[in-house]
Amino acid sequence: MDGSSLPAARPTGGGATTPAEAYTGEPRPPEAACPGRLPRAPQHPAAQRLAPMPSPFSILHSELGTARTLSVLAGCLGRRLRGEPFRDAAEPRDRRERNGRTLARWALLLHRELRAALGAEAGLQLATRVCVAGSVADLNTRLGRPDAERFSTLDENGRRLQVREWVDSFPNAEATIEQSDPHQVRFTVQRCSLVEACASAGQAELAAAFCEGDSLFFPSLTPPIHIQRTQTIATGGTACDFCLCLNDPQPDSPAPLPEAAGAHA
């Protein structure tokens, strides 16, 4: 998933930049509305293959260069040795909160270091891009390439067990499954300890970046999986209500994600 990088984040005339815009440099299209039950489509040879994605390091390197990237990473390590980012936070109240802090720690340290080096706005934009890339990589590691054809052949109990396995692979989330039809899945996350970790570190502005990996990962699969959420905990909602809907496979390859500035000579 290394190789290409994404364009530099740029502000959008006077408005707040969303995490996806900060990541790609382009306005994010609205999330697709969930269609109804779709007919099962035959498995395409390219099905469930991720389009090339940049690594977090490649994004840093493309923006900062080698020397400055190494300096930033060394700064992150120094902060970690000094007990950041949770040095002044209360002790985690349970295992879920400890998990969230473990998952978010290095993203929060990077955000602090970039904020100190680049300023608040530019630091948040670059930290967001890196965090989103890391989230996509984490989704790929935890979920792999879900076999939609196999999932659609499972009985109701088998589908619910499979969805529960996917949901439980994320140690930061507490979720309830509402629907596990062959071509549509709904579940609600009532608690996300990544959001709690950002708040504990005094960096709540980074929390939404952890959600944006979902919006890039699922549609990049072949066949694409459309994702809809009417609210997220990271943006002030009471829950994250997920609807994942399977679409027909595309005839060729998945649409590539935007390349980074500097990817071409």
GROMACS .gro file of C-alpha atoms in nm:
model
  265
    1MET     CA    1   0.000   0.000   0.000
    2ASP     CA    2   0.303   0.227  -0.015
    3GLY     CA    3   0.415   0.408  -0.322
    4SER     CA    4   0.179   0.687  -0.419
    5SER     CA    5   0.089   0.977  -0.194
    6LEU     CA    6  -0.203   1.211  -0.171
    7PRO     CA    7  -0.226   1.580  -0.257
    8ALA     CA    8  -0.140   1.838   0.001
    9ALA     CA    9  -0.434   1.951   0.208
   10ARG     CA   10  -0.558   2.295   0.118
   11PRO     CA   11  -0.818   2.510   0.289
   12THR     CA   12  -1.154   2.546   0.119
   13GLY     CA   13  -1.248   2.912   0.086
   14GLY     CA   14  -1.335   3.023   0.434
   15GLY     CA   15  -1.511   2.707   0.550
   16ALA     CA   16  -1.391   2.442   0.788
   17THR     CA   17  -1.199   2.162   0.620
   18THR     CA   18  -1.342   1.815   0.680
   19PRO     CA   19  -1.100   1.530   0.755
   20ALA     CA   20  -1.162   1.378   0.412
   21GLU     CA   21  -1.093   1.711   0.242
   22ALA     CA   22  -0.778   1.755   0.446
   23TYR     CA   23  -0.671   1.405   0.341
   24THR     CA   24  -0.738   1.427  -0.032
   25GLY     CA   25  -0.731   1.800  -0.089
   26GLU     CA   26  -1.073   1.778  -0.257
   27PRO     CA   27  -1.427   1.824  -0.121
   28ARG     CA   28  -1.572   1.494  -0.011
   29PRO     CA   29  -1.890   1.382  -0.194
   30PRO     CA   30  -2.188   1.306   0.027
   31GLU     CA   31  -2.203   0.950   0.156
   32ALA     CA   32  -2.424   0.732  -0.059
   33ALA     CA   33  -2.773   0.664   0.066
   34CYS     CA   34  -2.831   0.298   0.143
   35PRO     CA   35  -3.033   0.132  -0.132
   36GLY     CA   36  -3.261  -0.156  -0.058
   37ARG     CA   37  -3.168  -0.519  -0.091
   38LEU     CA   38  -2.964  -0.562  -0.408
   39PRO     CA   39  -2.948  -0.877  -0.623
   40ARG     CA   40  -2.639  -1.086  -0.569
   41ALA     CA   41  -2.380  -1.025  -0.839
   42PRO     CA   42  -2.120  -1.277  -0.959
   43GLN     CA   43  -1.776  -1.244  -0.808
   44HIS     CA   44  -1.548  -1.036  -1.027
   45PRO     CA   45  -1.182  -1.145  -1.063
   46ALA     CA   46  -1.076  -0.813  -0.912
   47ALA     CA   47  -1.332  -0.830  -0.632
   48GLN     CA   48  -1.233  -0.718  -0.284
   49ARG     CA   49  -0.902  -0.567  -0.395
   50LEU     CA   50  -0.796  -0.240  -0.242
   51ALA     CA   51  -0.682   0.039  -0.468
   52PRO     CA   52  -0.325   0.150  -0.394
   53MET     CA   53  -0.303   0.357  -0.078
   54PRO     CA   54  -0.019   0.564   0.064
   55SER     CA   55   0.144   0.471   0.389
   56PRO     CA   56   0.147   0.722   0.674
   57PHE     CA   57   0.525   0.751   0.641
   58SER     CA   58   0.505   0.821   0.267
   59ILE     CA   59   0.263   1.108   0.331
   60LEU     CA   60   0.497   1.261   0.588
   61HIS     CA   61   0.797   1.212   0.362
   62SER     CA   62   0.627   1.367   0.059
   63GLU     CA   63   0.536   1.677   0.259
   64LEU     CA   64   0.837   1.721   0.486
   65GLY     CA   65   1.130   1.548   0.318
   66THR     CA   66   1.362   1.296   0.478
   67ALA     CA   67   1.542   1.507   0.735
   68ARG     CA   68   1.235   1.686   0.865
   69THR     CA   69   1.032   1.365   0.877
   70LEU     CA   70   1.298   1.195   1.087
   71SER     CA   71   1.310   1.500   1.312
   72VAL     CA   72   0.933   1.488   1.362
   73LEU     CA   73   0.940   1.116   1.441
   74ALA     CA   74   1.224   1.170   1.688
   75GLY     CA   75   1.017   1.444   1.848
   76CYS     CA   76   0.725   1.203   1.883
   77LEU     CA   77   0.951   0.952   2.057
   78GLY     CA   78   1.080   1.219   2.292
   79ARG     CA   79   0.726   1.317   2.383
   80ARG     CA   80   0.640   0.954   2.447
   81LEU     CA   81   0.938   0.915   2.681
   82ARG     CA   82   0.816   1.221   2.872
   83GLY     CA   83   0.479   1.052   2.930
   84GLU     CA   84   0.273   1.228   2.666
   85PRO     CA   85   0.000   1.246   2.548
   86PHE     CA   86  -0.184   1.120   2.860
   87ARG     CA   87   0.058   1.241   3.127
   88ASP     CA   88  -0.196   1.483   3.274
   89ALA     CA   89  -0.506   1.271   3.208
   90ALA     CA   90  -0.696   1.069   3.466
   91GLU     CA   91  -0.631   0.696   3.476
   92PRO     CA   92  -0.842   0.500   3.224
   93ARG     CA   93  -1.154   0.367   3.391
   94ASP     CA   94  -1.169   0.033   3.209
   95ARG     CA   95  -1.006  -0.191   2.949
   96ARG     CA   96  -1.195  -0.027   2.663
   97GLU     CA   97  -1.054   0.313   2.750
   98ARG     CA   98  -0.703   0.169   2.778
   99ASN     CA   99  -0.746   0.015   2.434
  100GLY     CA  100  -0.849   0.350   2.287
  101ARG     CA  101  -0.546   0.522   2.432
  102THR     CA  102  -0.315   0.254   2.298
  103LEU     CA  103  -0.462   0.285   1.949
  104ALA     CA  104  -0.461   0.666   1.944
  105ARG     CA  105  -0.131   0.734   2.121
  106TRP     CA  106   0.104   0.777   1.826
  107ALA     CA  107  -0.146   0.973   1.617
  108LEU     CA  108  -0.189   1.214   1.906
  109LEU     CA  109   0.186   1.245   1.953
  110LEU     CA  110   0.230   1.313   1.582
  111HIS     CA  111  -0.042   1.577   1.590
  112ARG     CA  112   0.133   1.753   1.878
  113GLU     CA  113   0.469   1.745   1.703
  114LEU     CA  114   0.327   1.868   1.370
  115ARG     CA  115   0.129   2.139   1.546
  116ALA     CA  116   0.448   2.264   1.709
  117ALA     CA  117   0.640   2.251   1.382
  118LEU     CA  118   0.380   2.378   1.132
  119GLY     CA  119   0.121   2.565   1.334
  120ALA     CA  120  -0.228   2.463   1.443
  121GLU     CA  121  -0.408   2.454   1.107
  122ALA     CA  122  -0.134   2.302   0.890
  123GLY     CA  123  -0.038   2.062   1.167
  124LEU     CA  124  -0.394   1.935   1.203
  125GLN     CA  125  -0.435   1.895   0.826
  126LEU     CA  126  -0.119   1.688   0.787
  127ALA     CA  127  -0.188   1.486   1.102
  128THR     CA  128  -0.537   1.415   0.968
  129ARG     CA  129  -0.402   1.287   0.636
  130VAL     CA  130  -0.159   1.058   0.814
  131CYS     CA  131  -0.425   0.940   1.057
  132VAL     CA  132  -0.672   0.860   0.778
  133ALA     CA  133  -0.408   0.660   0.591
  134GLY     CA  134  -0.331   0.471   0.910
  135SER     CA  135  -0.701   0.403   0.965
  136VAL     CA  136  -0.740   0.257   0.616
  137ALA     CA  137  -0.435   0.036   0.673
  138ASP     CA  138  -0.578  -0.076   1.007
  139LEU     CA  139  -0.913  -0.164   0.846
  140ASN     CA  140  -0.733  -0.369   0.583
  141THR     CA  141  -0.540  -0.553   0.854
  142ARG     CA  142  -0.841  -0.623   1.075
  143LEU     CA  143  -1.104  -0.695   0.808
  144GLY     CA  144  -0.890  -0.806   0.515
  145ARG     CA  145  -1.105  -0.835   0.204
  146PRO     CA  146  -1.450  -0.942   0.319
  147ASP     CA  147  -1.591  -1.210   0.089
  148ALA     CA  148  -1.931  -1.067  -0.003
  149GLU     CA  149  -2.027  -1.372  -0.208
  150ARG     CA  150  -1.960  -1.609   0.081
  151PHE     CA  151  -2.133  -1.376   0.327
  152SER     CA  152  -2.451  -1.372   0.117
  153THR     CA  153  -2.472  -1.754   0.127
  154LEU     CA  154  -2.464  -1.776   0.507
  155ASP     CA  155  -2.783  -1.828   0.703
  156GLU     CA  156  -2.909  -1.554   0.933
  157ASN     CA  157  -2.722  -1.682   1.236
  158GLY     CA  158  -2.402  -1.723   1.038
  159ARG     CA  159  -2.425  -1.369   0.905
  160ARG     CA  160  -2.480  -1.224   1.252
  161LEU     CA  161  -2.183  -1.420   1.386
  162GLN     CA  162  -1.967  -1.292   1.100
  163VAL     CA  163  -2.071  -0.931   1.157
  164ARG     CA  164  -2.012  -0.971   1.530
  165GLU     CA  165  -1.663  -1.104   1.456
  166TRP     CA  166  -1.590  -0.800   1.239
  167VAL     CA  167  -1.723  -0.556   1.498
  168ASP     CA  168  -1.540  -0.727   1.785
  169SER     CA  169  -1.210  -0.697   1.597
  170PHE     CA  170  -1.208  -0.329   1.697
  171PRO     CA  171  -1.115  -0.308   2.066
  172ASN     CA  172  -1.220   0.057   2.091
  173ALA     CA  173  -1.588   0.011   1.999
  174GLU     CA  174  -1.901  -0.108   2.175
  175ALA     CA  175  -2.168  -0.185   1.915
  176THR     CA  176  -2.511  -0.338   1.865
  177ILE     CA  177  -2.601  -0.521   1.543
  178GLU     CA  178  -2.943  -0.428   1.405
  179GLN     CA  179  -2.945  -0.594   1.062
  180SER     CA  180  -2.737  -0.859   0.885
  181ASP     CA  181  -2.915  -0.929   0.557
  182PRO     CA  182  -2.717  -1.088   0.271
  183HIS     CA  183  -2.657  -0.750   0.104
  184GLN     CA  184  -2.709  -0.497   0.381
  185VAL     CA  185  -2.564  -0.466   0.731
  186ARG     CA  186  -2.658  -0.216   1.001
  187PHE     CA  187  -2.491  -0.171   1.337
  188THR     CA  188  -2.464   0.111   1.588
  189VAL     CA  189  -2.153   0.203   1.784
  190GLN     CA  190  -2.261   0.342   2.120
  191ARG     CA  191  -1.911   0.402   2.250
  192CYS     CA  192  -1.577   0.477   2.082
  193SER     CA  193  -1.278   0.499   2.311
  194LEU     CA  194  -1.070   0.661   2.034
  195VAL     CA  195  -1.289   0.968   2.076
  196GLU     CA  196  -1.244   0.941   2.453
  197ALA     CA  197  -0.866   0.919   2.409
  198CYS     CA  198  -0.856   1.236   2.199
  199ALA     CA  199  -1.062   1.419   2.459
  200SER     CA  200  -0.841   1.293   2.743
  201ALA     CA  201  -0.534   1.426   2.562
  202GLY     CA  202  -0.699   1.764   2.497
  203GLN     CA  203  -0.698   1.700   2.121
  204ALA     CA  204  -1.065   1.646   2.042
  205GLU     CA  205  -1.017   1.809   1.701
  206LEU     CA  206  -0.831   1.499   1.578
  207ALA     CA  207  -1.109   1.253   1.665
  208ALA     CA  208  -1.302   1.280   1.337
  209ALA     CA  209  -0.994   1.170   1.142
  210PHE     CA  210  -1.028   0.819   1.284
  211CYS     CA  211  -1.374   0.790   1.122
  212GLU     CA  212  -1.265   0.890   0.774
  213GLY     CA  213  -1.082   0.566   0.702
  214ASP     CA  214  -1.423   0.394   0.686
  215SER     CA  215  -1.543   0.637   0.420
  216LEU     CA  216  -1.244   0.558   0.198
  217PHE     CA  217  -1.193   0.188   0.270
  218PHE     CA  218  -1.538   0.042   0.198
  219PRO     CA  219  -1.612   0.222  -0.133
  220SER     CA  220  -1.262   0.132  -0.259
  221LEU     CA  221  -1.345  -0.240  -0.251
  222THR     CA  222  -1.464  -0.419  -0.562
  223PRO     CA  223  -1.758  -0.456  -0.558
  224PRO     CA  224  -1.782  -0.130  -0.366
  225ILE     CA  225  -1.957  -0.123  -0.032
  226HIS     CA  226  -2.153   0.196   0.021
  227ILE     CA  227  -2.138   0.338   0.371
  228GLN     CA  228  -2.388   0.572   0.532
  229ARG     CA  229  -2.382   0.732   0.876
  230THR     CA  230  -2.625   1.001   0.985
  231GLN     CA  231  -2.407   1.088   1.284
  232THR     CA  232  -2.076   1.004   1.448
  233ILE     CA  233  -1.962   1.029   1.807
  234ALA     CA  234  -1.649   1.212   1.692
  235THR     CA  235  -1.855   1.499   1.549
  236GLY     CA  236  -2.083   1.533   1.849
  237GLY     CA  237  -2.342   1.263   1.783
  238THR     CA  238  -2.468   1.022   2.044
  239ALA     CA  239  -2.367   0.719   1.835
  240CYS     CA  240  -2.223   0.608   1.501
  241ASP     CA  241  -2.503   0.445   1.302
  242PHE     CA  242  -2.349   0.239   1.023
  243CYS     CA  243  -2.527   0.111   0.714
  244LEU     CA  244  -2.310  -0.095   0.478
  245CYS     CA  245  -2.465  -0.182   0.142
  246LEU     CA  246  -2.318  -0.402  -0.130
  247ASN     CA  247  -2.328  -0.273  -0.487
  248ASP     CA  248  -2.270  -0.449  -0.818
  249PRO     CA  249  -1.902  -0.511  -0.900
  250GLN     CA  250  -1.740  -0.279  -1.150
  251PRO     CA  251  -1.628  -0.427  -1.483
  252ASP     CA  252  -1.265  -0.330  -1.446
  253SER     CA  253  -1.056  -0.227  -1.148
  254PRO     CA  254  -1.151  -0.020  -0.845
  255ALA     CA  255  -1.129   0.353  -0.890
  256PRO     CA  256  -0.788   0.469  -0.766
  257LEU     CA  257  -0.771   0.717  -0.484
  258PRO     CA  258  -0.619   1.059  -0.560
  259GLU     CA  259  -0.243   1.077  -0.580
  260ALA     CA  260  -0.035   1.307  -0.369
  261ALA     CA  261   0.128   1.625  -0.475
  262GLY     CA  262   0.474   1.539  -0.592
  263ALA     CA  263   0.377   1.188  -0.704
  264HIS     CA  264   0.449   1.287  -1.064
  265ALA     CA  265   0.759   1.457  -1.185
   0.00000   0.00000   0.00000
